[in-house]
JSON list of C-alpha atoms in Angstrom, two decimals:
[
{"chain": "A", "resi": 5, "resn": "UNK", "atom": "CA", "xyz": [16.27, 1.82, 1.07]},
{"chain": "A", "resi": 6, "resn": "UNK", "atom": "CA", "xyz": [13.20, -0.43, 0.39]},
{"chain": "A", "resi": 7, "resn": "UNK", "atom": "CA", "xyz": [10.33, -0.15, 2.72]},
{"chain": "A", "resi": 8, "resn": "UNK", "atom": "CA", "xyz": [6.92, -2.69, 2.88]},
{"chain": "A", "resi": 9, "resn": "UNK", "atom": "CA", "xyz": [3.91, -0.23, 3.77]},
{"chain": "A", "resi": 10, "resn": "UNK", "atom": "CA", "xyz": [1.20, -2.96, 5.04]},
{"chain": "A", "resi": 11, "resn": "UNK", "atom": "CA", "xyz": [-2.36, -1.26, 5.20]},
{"chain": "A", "resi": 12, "resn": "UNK", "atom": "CA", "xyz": [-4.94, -2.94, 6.31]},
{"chain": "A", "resi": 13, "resn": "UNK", "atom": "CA", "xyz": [-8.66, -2.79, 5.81]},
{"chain": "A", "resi": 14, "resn": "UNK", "atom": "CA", "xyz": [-11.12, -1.90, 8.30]},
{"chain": "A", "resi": 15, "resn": "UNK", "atom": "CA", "xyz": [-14.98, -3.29, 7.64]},
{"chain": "A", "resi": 16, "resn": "UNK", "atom": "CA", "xyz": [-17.04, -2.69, 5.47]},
{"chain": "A", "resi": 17, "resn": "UNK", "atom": "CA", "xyz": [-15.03, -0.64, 3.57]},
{"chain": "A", "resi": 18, "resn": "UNK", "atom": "CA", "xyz": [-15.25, -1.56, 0.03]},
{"chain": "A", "resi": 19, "resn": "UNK", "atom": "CA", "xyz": [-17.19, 1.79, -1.26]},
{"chain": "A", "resi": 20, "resn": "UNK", "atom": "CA", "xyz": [-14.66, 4.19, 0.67]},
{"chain": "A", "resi": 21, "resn": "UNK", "atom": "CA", "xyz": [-11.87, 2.24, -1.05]},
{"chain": "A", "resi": 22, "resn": "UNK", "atom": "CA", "xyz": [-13.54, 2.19, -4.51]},
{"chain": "A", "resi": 23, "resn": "UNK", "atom": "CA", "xyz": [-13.85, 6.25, -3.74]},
{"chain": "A", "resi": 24, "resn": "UNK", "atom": "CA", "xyz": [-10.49, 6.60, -3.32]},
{"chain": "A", "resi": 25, "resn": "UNK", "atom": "CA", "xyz": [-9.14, 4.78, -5.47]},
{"chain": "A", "resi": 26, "resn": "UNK", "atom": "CA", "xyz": [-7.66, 6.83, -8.30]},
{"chain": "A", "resi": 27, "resn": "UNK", "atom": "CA", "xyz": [-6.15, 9.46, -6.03]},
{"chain": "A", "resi": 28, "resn": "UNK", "atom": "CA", "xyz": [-4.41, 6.41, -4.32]},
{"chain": "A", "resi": 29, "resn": "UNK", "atom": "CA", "xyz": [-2.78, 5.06, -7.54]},
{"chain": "A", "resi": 30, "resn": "UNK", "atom": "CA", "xyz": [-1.88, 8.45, -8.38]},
{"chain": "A", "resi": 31, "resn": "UNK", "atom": "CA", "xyz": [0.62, 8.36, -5.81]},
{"chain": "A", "resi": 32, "resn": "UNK", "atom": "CA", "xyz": [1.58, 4.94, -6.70]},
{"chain": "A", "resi": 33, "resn": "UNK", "atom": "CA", "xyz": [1.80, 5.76, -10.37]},
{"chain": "A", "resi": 34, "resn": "UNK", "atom": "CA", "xyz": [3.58, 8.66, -9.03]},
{"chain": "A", "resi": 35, "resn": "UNK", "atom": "CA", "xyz": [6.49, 6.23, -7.41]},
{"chain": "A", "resi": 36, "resn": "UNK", "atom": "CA", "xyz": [6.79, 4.53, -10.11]},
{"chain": "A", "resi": 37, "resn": "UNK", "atom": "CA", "xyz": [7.62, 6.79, -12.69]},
{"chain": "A", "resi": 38, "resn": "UNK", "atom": "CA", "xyz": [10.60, 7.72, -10.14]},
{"chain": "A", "resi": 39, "resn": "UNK", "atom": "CA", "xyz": [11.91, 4.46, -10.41]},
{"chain": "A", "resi": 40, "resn": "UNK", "atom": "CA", "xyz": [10.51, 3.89, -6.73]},
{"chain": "A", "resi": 41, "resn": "UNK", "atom": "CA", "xyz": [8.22, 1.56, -6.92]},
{"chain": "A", "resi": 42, "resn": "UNK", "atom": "CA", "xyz": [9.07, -2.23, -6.79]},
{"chain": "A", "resi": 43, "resn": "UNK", "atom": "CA", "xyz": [5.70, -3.09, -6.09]},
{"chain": "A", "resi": 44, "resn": "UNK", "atom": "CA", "xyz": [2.15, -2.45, -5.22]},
{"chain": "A", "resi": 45, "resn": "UNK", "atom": "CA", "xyz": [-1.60, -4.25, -4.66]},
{"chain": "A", "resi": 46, "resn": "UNK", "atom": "CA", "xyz": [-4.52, -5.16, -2.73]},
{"chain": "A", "resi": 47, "resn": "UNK", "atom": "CA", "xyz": [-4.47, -8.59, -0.97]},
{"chain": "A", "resi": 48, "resn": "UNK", "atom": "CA", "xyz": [-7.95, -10.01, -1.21]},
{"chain": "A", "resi": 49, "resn": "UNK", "atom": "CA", "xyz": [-10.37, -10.44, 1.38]},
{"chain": "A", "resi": 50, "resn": "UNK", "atom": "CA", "xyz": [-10.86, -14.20, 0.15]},
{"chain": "A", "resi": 51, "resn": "UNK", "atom": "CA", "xyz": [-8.79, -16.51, -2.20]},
{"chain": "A", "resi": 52, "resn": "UNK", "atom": "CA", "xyz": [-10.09, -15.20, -5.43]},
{"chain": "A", "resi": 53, "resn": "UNK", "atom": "CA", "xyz": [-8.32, -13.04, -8.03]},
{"chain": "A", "resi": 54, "resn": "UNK", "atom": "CA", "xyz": [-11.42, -11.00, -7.94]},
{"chain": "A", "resi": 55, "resn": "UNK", "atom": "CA", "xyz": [-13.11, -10.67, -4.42]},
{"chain": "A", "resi": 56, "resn": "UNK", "atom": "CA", "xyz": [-16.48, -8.80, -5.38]},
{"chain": "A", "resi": 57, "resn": "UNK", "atom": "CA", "xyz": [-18.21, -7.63, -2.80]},
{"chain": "A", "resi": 58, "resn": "UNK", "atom": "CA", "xyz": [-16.00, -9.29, -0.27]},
{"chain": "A", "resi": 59, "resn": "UNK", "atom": "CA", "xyz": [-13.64, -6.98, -0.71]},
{"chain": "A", "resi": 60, "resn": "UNK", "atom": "CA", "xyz": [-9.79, -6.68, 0.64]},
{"chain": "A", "resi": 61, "resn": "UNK", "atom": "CA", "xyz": [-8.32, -7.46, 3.71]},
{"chain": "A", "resi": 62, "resn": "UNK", "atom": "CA", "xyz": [-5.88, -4.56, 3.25]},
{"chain": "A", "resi": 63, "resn": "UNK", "atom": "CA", "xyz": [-2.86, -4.07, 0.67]},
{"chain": "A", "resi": 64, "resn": "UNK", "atom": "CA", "xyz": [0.98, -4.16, 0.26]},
{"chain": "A", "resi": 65, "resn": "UNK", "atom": "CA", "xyz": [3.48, -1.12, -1.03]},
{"chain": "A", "resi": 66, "resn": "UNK", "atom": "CA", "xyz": [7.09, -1.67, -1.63]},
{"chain": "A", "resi": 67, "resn": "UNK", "atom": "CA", "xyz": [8.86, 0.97, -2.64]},
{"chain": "A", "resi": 68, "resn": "UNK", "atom": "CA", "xyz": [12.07, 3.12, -1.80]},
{"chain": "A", "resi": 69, "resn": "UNK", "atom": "CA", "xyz": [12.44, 6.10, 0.43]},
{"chain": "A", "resi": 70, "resn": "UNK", "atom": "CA", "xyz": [15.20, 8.33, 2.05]},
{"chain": "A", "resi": 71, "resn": "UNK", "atom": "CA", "xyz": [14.35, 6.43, 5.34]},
{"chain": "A", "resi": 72, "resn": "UNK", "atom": "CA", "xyz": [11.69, 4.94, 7.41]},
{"chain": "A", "resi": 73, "resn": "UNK", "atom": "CA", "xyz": [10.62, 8.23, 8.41]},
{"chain": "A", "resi": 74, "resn": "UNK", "atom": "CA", "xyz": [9.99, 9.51, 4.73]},
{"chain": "A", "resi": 75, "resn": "UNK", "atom": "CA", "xyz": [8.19, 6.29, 4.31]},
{"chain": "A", "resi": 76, "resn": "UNK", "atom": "CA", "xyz": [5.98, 6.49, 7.35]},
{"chain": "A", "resi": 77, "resn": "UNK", "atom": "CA", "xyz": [4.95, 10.26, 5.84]},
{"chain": "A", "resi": 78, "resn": "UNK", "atom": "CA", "xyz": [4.32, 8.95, 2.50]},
{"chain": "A", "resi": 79, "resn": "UNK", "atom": "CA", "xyz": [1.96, 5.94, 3.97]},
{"chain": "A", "resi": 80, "resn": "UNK", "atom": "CA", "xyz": [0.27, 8.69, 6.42]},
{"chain": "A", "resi": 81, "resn": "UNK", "atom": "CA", "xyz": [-0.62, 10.89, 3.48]},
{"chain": "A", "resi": 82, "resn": "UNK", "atom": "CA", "xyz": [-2.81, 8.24, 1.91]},
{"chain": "A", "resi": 83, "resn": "UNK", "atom": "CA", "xyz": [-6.06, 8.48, 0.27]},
{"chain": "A", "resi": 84, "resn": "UNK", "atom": "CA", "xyz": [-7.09, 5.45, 1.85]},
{"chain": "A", "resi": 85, "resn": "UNK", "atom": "CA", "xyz": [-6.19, 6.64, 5.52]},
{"chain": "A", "resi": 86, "resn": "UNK", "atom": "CA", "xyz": [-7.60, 9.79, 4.89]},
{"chain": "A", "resi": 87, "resn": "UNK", "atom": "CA", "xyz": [-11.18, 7.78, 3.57]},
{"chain": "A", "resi": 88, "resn": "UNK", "atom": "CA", "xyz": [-11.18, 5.71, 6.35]},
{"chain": "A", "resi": 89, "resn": "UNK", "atom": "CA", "xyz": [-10.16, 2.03, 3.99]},
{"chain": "A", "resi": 90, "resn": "UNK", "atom": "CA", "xyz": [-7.17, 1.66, 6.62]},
{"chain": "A", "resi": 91, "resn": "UNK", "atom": "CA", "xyz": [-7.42, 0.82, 10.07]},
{"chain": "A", "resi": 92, "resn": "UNK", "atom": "CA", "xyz": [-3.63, 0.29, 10.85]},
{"chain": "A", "resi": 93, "resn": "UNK", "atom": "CA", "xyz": [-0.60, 0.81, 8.53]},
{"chain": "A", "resi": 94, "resn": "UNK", "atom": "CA", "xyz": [2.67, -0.25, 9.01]},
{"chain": "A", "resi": 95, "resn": "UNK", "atom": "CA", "xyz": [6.22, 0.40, 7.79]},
{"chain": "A", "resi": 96, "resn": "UNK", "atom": "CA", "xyz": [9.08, -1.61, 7.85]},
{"chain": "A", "resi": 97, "resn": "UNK", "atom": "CA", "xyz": [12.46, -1.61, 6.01]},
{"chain": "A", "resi": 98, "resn": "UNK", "atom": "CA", "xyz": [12.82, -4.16, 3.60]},
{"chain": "A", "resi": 99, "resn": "UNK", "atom": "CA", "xyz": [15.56, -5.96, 1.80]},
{"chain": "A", "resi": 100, "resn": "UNK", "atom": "CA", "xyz": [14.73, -7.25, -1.42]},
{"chain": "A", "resi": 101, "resn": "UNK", "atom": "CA", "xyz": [17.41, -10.32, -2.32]},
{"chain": "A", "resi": 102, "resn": "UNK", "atom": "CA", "xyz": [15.75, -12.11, -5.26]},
{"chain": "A", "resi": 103, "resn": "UNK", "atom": "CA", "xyz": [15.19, -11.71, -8.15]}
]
């Protein structure tokens, strides 16, 4: 089943995220190449494809897991929890009906 993992950004966190940044797209890239991934990005912090140094308000992960419990592991286990980006995560089922 699909699952939306909703992270959101503490303050001033722009350098921790920027530090942990590969090892979290690891585990994205990761998802992907088993076909789990339906989508994945930041959301920025103002309306601007590239926020500079305001940074990101927090990001978006959709991507498939055994249940909500494998999910909730997955989003615990994050670089960006473990660096401090996140101040809240959540994880919800989703069901994707277009396209």
């Amino acid at each position: 089943m699909w699952y939306v993992i909703e992270g959101y950004d503490g303050e001033q966190v722009l350098a921790q995220r920027m530090a942990a940044r590969g090892a979290h797209l690891e585990r994205l890239k990761a998802l992907l190449d088993q076909g789990r991934l339906l989508l994945a990005g930041p959301c920025p912090a103002i309306d601007a494809e590239d926020p500079g140094p305001a940074g990101f308000s927090g990001s978006v992960v959709i991507a498939s897991f055994e249940d909500q419990a494998a999910a909730r592991a997955w989003a615990d286990a994050d670089p960006y929890v473990a660096a401090g980006v996140y101040t809240r995560v959540d994880v919800r089922p989703f069901r994707k009906v277009l396209p």
